[in-house]
């Protein structure tokens, strides 16, 4: 099998191939298996992965801009070792309905990355950069994790203001010192999440599970949006006794 641009692979076990510096621009992978593969320096811009198993793989310095992953499994059989994306590019990539349990996103460019309905339980984000500079003084952030399971995930110091996290679960996740100002957190589950220093000014928390969220510990809260029935939980978390009248 040749690793070349626009190649199509279907139902194949590609674990023994050498992906180092391969050019797989716009390649298509359907129902393929990659086990313990080191994808080093490969160009996979615009590649499409559907129904694939990518077990214990590491994508290092790989160009995955505009790539699409759908219905893929990145978790090993034990469920405690995930895929690693490090020092590469995931700008404008789309990841849908994938199991990314214990995945590690480390020091990569991720402007416009969208994850939707993915299992990210125990995933770790280390200096994942969702920003892009437009000129000398204009920096914009773009990214989404919609309807995702982020339980036990480590999002410490994540910077994704204005991000879309609608319907995601952050149960027992670490959001310490994260910057999510202006983000969409509607219907999110923040039960027992670690939020000390998190910037949540202008976030929309309507419909979210906010019991245990301590407003005093947050880095910013100005113009935060909550519904009337959430006020009781937020105030009792501050130690106040709230009465109906």
Coordinates of C-alpha atoms in Angstrom, one line a residue:
X1 CA 0.0 0.0 0.0
X2 CA 1.3 3.4 -1.0
X3 CA 1.1 6.3 1.4
X4 CA 0.4 9.2 -1.0
X5 CA -2.0 12.2 -1.3
X6 CA -5.7 11.4 -1.9
X7 CA -5.1 7.6 -1.3
X8 CA -8.0 5.6 -0.1
X9 CA -7.7 2.8 2.5
X10 CA -10.7 0.6 3.4
X11 CA -10.8 -2.1 6.1
X12 CA -7.0 -2.4 6.3
X13 CA -4.7 -2.9 9.2
X14 CA -2.1 -0.2 8.7
X15 CA -0.2 -0.8 11.9
X16 CA 3.0 -2.0 10.2
X17 CA 3.4 1.0 7.9
X18 CA 5.9 3.8 8.4
X19 CA 4.0 7.1 8.5
X20 CA 7.1 9.2 9.1
X21 CA 6.9 12.4 7.0
X22 CA 4.3 10.8 4.7
X23 CA 2.2 13.1 2.5
X24 CA -1.4 11.9 3.0
X25 CA -3.2 15.1 2.1
X26 CA -6.9 14.5 1.5
X27 CA -6.4 10.7 2.1
X28 CA -9.5 8.6 3.1
X29 CA -9.4 6.0 5.9
X30 CA -12.5 3.8 6.3
X31 CA -12.8 1.1 9.0
X32 CA -9.0 0.9 9.3
X33 CA -6.8 -0.2 12.2
X34 CA -3.7 1.6 13.4
X35 CA -2.2 0.2 16.6
X36 CA 0.8 1.7 18.4
X37 CA 1.7 3.7 15.3
X38 CA 4.0 6.7 15.5
X39 CA 2.7 9.3 13.0
X40 CA 5.8 11.6 13.0
X41 CA 5.8 14.7 10.8
X42 CA 3.1 13.4 8.5
X43 CA 0.9 15.8 6.4
X44 CA -2.7 14.7 6.7
X45 CA -4.4 18.0 5.9
X46 CA -8.0 17.4 4.9
X47 CA -7.7 13.6 5.6
X48 CA -10.9 11.8 6.5
X49 CA -11.1 8.9 9.1
X50 CA -14.4 7.0 9.5
X51 CA -15.0 4.1 11.7
X52 CA -11.3 3.6 12.4
X53 CA -9.5 2.2 15.4
X54 CA -6.4 4.2 16.4
X55 CA -5.1 2.4 19.5
X56 CA -2.1 3.8 21.5
X57 CA -1.1 6.0 18.6
X58 CA 0.9 9.2 18.8
X59 CA 0.6 12.0 16.3
X60 CA 3.7 14.2 16.7
X61 CA 4.4 17.3 14.6
X62 CA 1.7 16.1 12.3
X63 CA -0.4 18.4 10.1
X64 CA -4.0 17.5 10.6
X65 CA -5.6 20.8 9.6
X66 CA -9.2 20.4 8.4
X67 CA -9.0 16.7 9.0
X68 CA -12.2 14.9 9.9
X69 CA -12.6 12.0 12.4
X70 CA -16.0 10.4 12.7
X71 CA -17.1 7.3 14.8
X72 CA -13.4 6.5 15.5
X73 CA -12.1 4.7 18.6
X74 CA -8.8 6.1 20.0
X75 CA -9.0 4.3 23.4
X76 CA -7.2 1.0 24.2
X77 CA -9.1 -2.1 25.5
X78 CA -8.3 -1.2 29.1
X79 CA -9.6 2.3 28.5
X80 CA -6.7 4.1 30.4
X81 CA -4.3 4.9 27.5
X82 CA -5.4 7.3 24.8
X83 CA -4.1 8.9 21.7
X84 CA -1.5 11.6 21.9
X85 CA -1.6 14.7 19.7
X86 CA 1.6 16.7 20.3
X87 CA 3.4 19.7 18.8
X88 CA 1.2 19.5 15.6
X89 CA -1.7 21.2 14.0
X90 CA -5.4 20.5 14.4
X91 CA -6.7 23.8 13.1
X92 CA -10.2 23.6 11.7
X93 CA -10.3 19.8 12.3
X94 CA -13.7 18.2 13.0
X95 CA -13.9 15.2 15.5
X96 CA -17.4 13.7 15.9
X97 CA -18.7 10.8 17.9
X98 CA -15.2 9.5 18.8
X99 CA -13.9 7.8 21.9
X100 CA -11.0 9.9 23.0
X101 CA -10.8 8.6 26.6
X102 CA -7.5 9.7 28.3
X103 CA -6.4 11.4 25.1
X104 CA -3.6 14.0 25.4
X105 CA -3.6 17.2 23.4
X106 CA -0.2 18.8 24.0
X107 CA 1.4 22.0 22.7
X108 CA -0.5 22.1 19.4
X109 CA -2.3 24.6 17.3
X110 CA -6.0 24.1 17.5
X111 CA -7.7 27.2 16.2
X112 CA -11.2 26.3 15.1
X113 CA -11.0 22.7 16.3
X114 CA -14.5 21.3 16.9
X115 CA -15.2 18.2 19.0
X116 CA -18.9 17.0 19.0
X117 CA -20.5 14.2 21.0
X118 CA -17.1 12.8 21.9
X119 CA -16.0 10.8 25.0
X120 CA -13.1 12.8 26.4
X121 CA -13.2 11.2 29.9
X122 CA -9.8 11.8 31.6
X123 CA -8.4 13.7 28.6
X124 CA -5.7 16.2 29.2
X125 CA -5.1 19.6 27.4
X126 CA -1.6 21.0 27.9
X127 CA -1.1 24.4 26.2
X128 CA -3.4 23.6 23.4
X129 CA -3.6 26.9 21.5
X130 CA -7.0 27.8 20.2
X131 CA -5.9 31.3 19.2
X132 CA -4.9 32.9 16.0
X133 CA -3.3 36.3 15.4
X134 CA -4.8 38.6 12.8
X135 CA -2.3 41.4 12.5
X136 CA -0.1 42.7 15.3
X137 CA -2.8 43.5 17.9
X138 CA -5.8 41.3 17.0
X139 CA -6.0 37.8 18.5
X140 CA -9.1 35.7 18.2
X141 CA -10.0 32.4 19.8
X142 CA -12.2 29.7 18.2
X143 CA -13.1 26.2 19.2
X144 CA -15.9 23.9 20.4
X145 CA -16.5 20.9 22.6
X146 CA -20.3 20.4 22.2
X147 CA -22.1 17.5 23.9
X148 CA -18.9 15.9 25.0
X149 CA -18.1 13.9 28.1
X150 CA -15.2 15.7 29.8
X151 CA -15.5 14.0 33.2
X152 CA -12.2 13.9 35.0
X153 CA -10.6 15.8 32.2
X154 CA -7.7 18.2 32.9
X155 CA -8.4 21.6 31.4
X156 CA -6.2 23.5 33.7
X157 CA -5.3 27.0 32.2
X158 CA -7.2 26.2 29.0
X159 CA -7.8 29.4 27.1
X160 CA -10.9 29.3 25.0
X161 CA -13.0 32.4 25.6
X162 CA -16.2 32.5 23.5
X163 CA -15.9 28.7 23.1
X164 CA -18.9 26.5 22.6
X165 CA -19.3 23.8 25.3
X166 CA -23.1 23.4 25.1
X167 CA -24.4 20.3 26.8
X168 CA -21.0 19.0 27.9
X169 CA -20.2 17.3 31.2
X170 CA -17.4 18.6 33.3
X171 CA -18.0 16.4 36.3
X172 CA -14.9 16.3 38.5
X173 CA -12.9 18.0 35.7
X174 CA -10.1 20.4 36.5
X175 CA -10.9 23.9 35.1
X176 CA -8.4 25.7 37.4
X177 CA -7.4 29.1 36.0
X178 CA -9.1 28.3 32.7
X179 CA -10.3 31.3 30.6
X180 CA -13.8 30.6 29.4
X181 CA -15.1 34.2 29.4
X182 CA -18.1 34.6 27.1
X183 CA -18.3 30.8 26.5
X184 CA -21.6 28.9 25.9
X185 CA -21.9 26.6 29.0
X186 CA -25.7 26.1 28.7
X187 CA -26.9 22.7 30.0
X188 CA -23.3 21.8 31.1
X189 CA -22.7 19.6 34.2
X190 CA -20.2 21.3 36.5
X191 CA -20.8 19.1 39.5
X192 CA -17.7 18.9 41.7
X193 CA -15.6 20.5 39.0
X194 CA -12.4 22.2 40.2
X195 CA -12.9 25.9 39.1
X196 CA -10.6 27.9 41.4
X197 CA -9.4 30.9 39.4
X198 CA -11.5 30.1 36.3
X199 CA -12.7 33.1 34.4
X200 CA -16.4 32.8 33.7
X201 CA -17.4 36.4 33.1
X202 CA -20.2 36.7 30.4
X203 CA -20.6 32.9 30.2
X204 CA -24.1 31.6 29.6
X205 CA -24.8 29.0 32.3
X206 CA -28.5 28.7 31.9
X207 CA -29.7 25.2 32.4
X208 CA -26.3 24.1 33.7
X209 CA -25.7 22.0 36.9
X210 CA -24.0 24.6 39.1
X211 CA -24.3 23.1 42.6
X212 CA -21.0 23.4 44.3
X213 CA -19.8 26.2 42.0
X214 CA -18.2 28.7 44.4
X215 CA -18.4 32.2 42.9
X216 CA -15.9 33.6 45.4
X217 CA -13.1 31.3 44.0
X218 CA -13.7 32.2 40.4
X219 CA -11.4 34.5 38.5
X220 CA -14.2 36.6 37.0
X221 CA -18.0 36.5 37.1
X222 CA -19.2 39.8 35.7
X223 CA -22.3 39.5 33.5
X224 CA -22.5 35.8 34.0
X225 CA -25.9 34.5 32.8
X226 CA -27.9 32.2 35.0
X227 CA -31.6 31.3 35.3
X228 CA -33.7 32.2 38.3
X229 CA -33.9 28.6 39.6
X230 CA -30.1 28.4 39.7
X231 CA -29.7 31.3 42.1
X232 CA -30.4 29.1 45.1
X233 CA -27.6 26.7 44.4
X234 CA -25.1 29.4 43.8
X235 CA -26.0 31.3 46.9
X236 CA -26.1 28.3 49.2
X237 CA -22.6 27.4 47.9
X238 CA -21.5 30.7 49.3
X239 CA -22.8 29.6 52.7
X240 CA -26.0 31.8 52.6
X241 CA -29.3 30.6 54.0
X242 CA -31.8 31.3 51.2
X243 CA -35.6 31.7 52.0
X244 CA -38.5 32.0 49.6
X245 CA -39.9 35.0 51.3

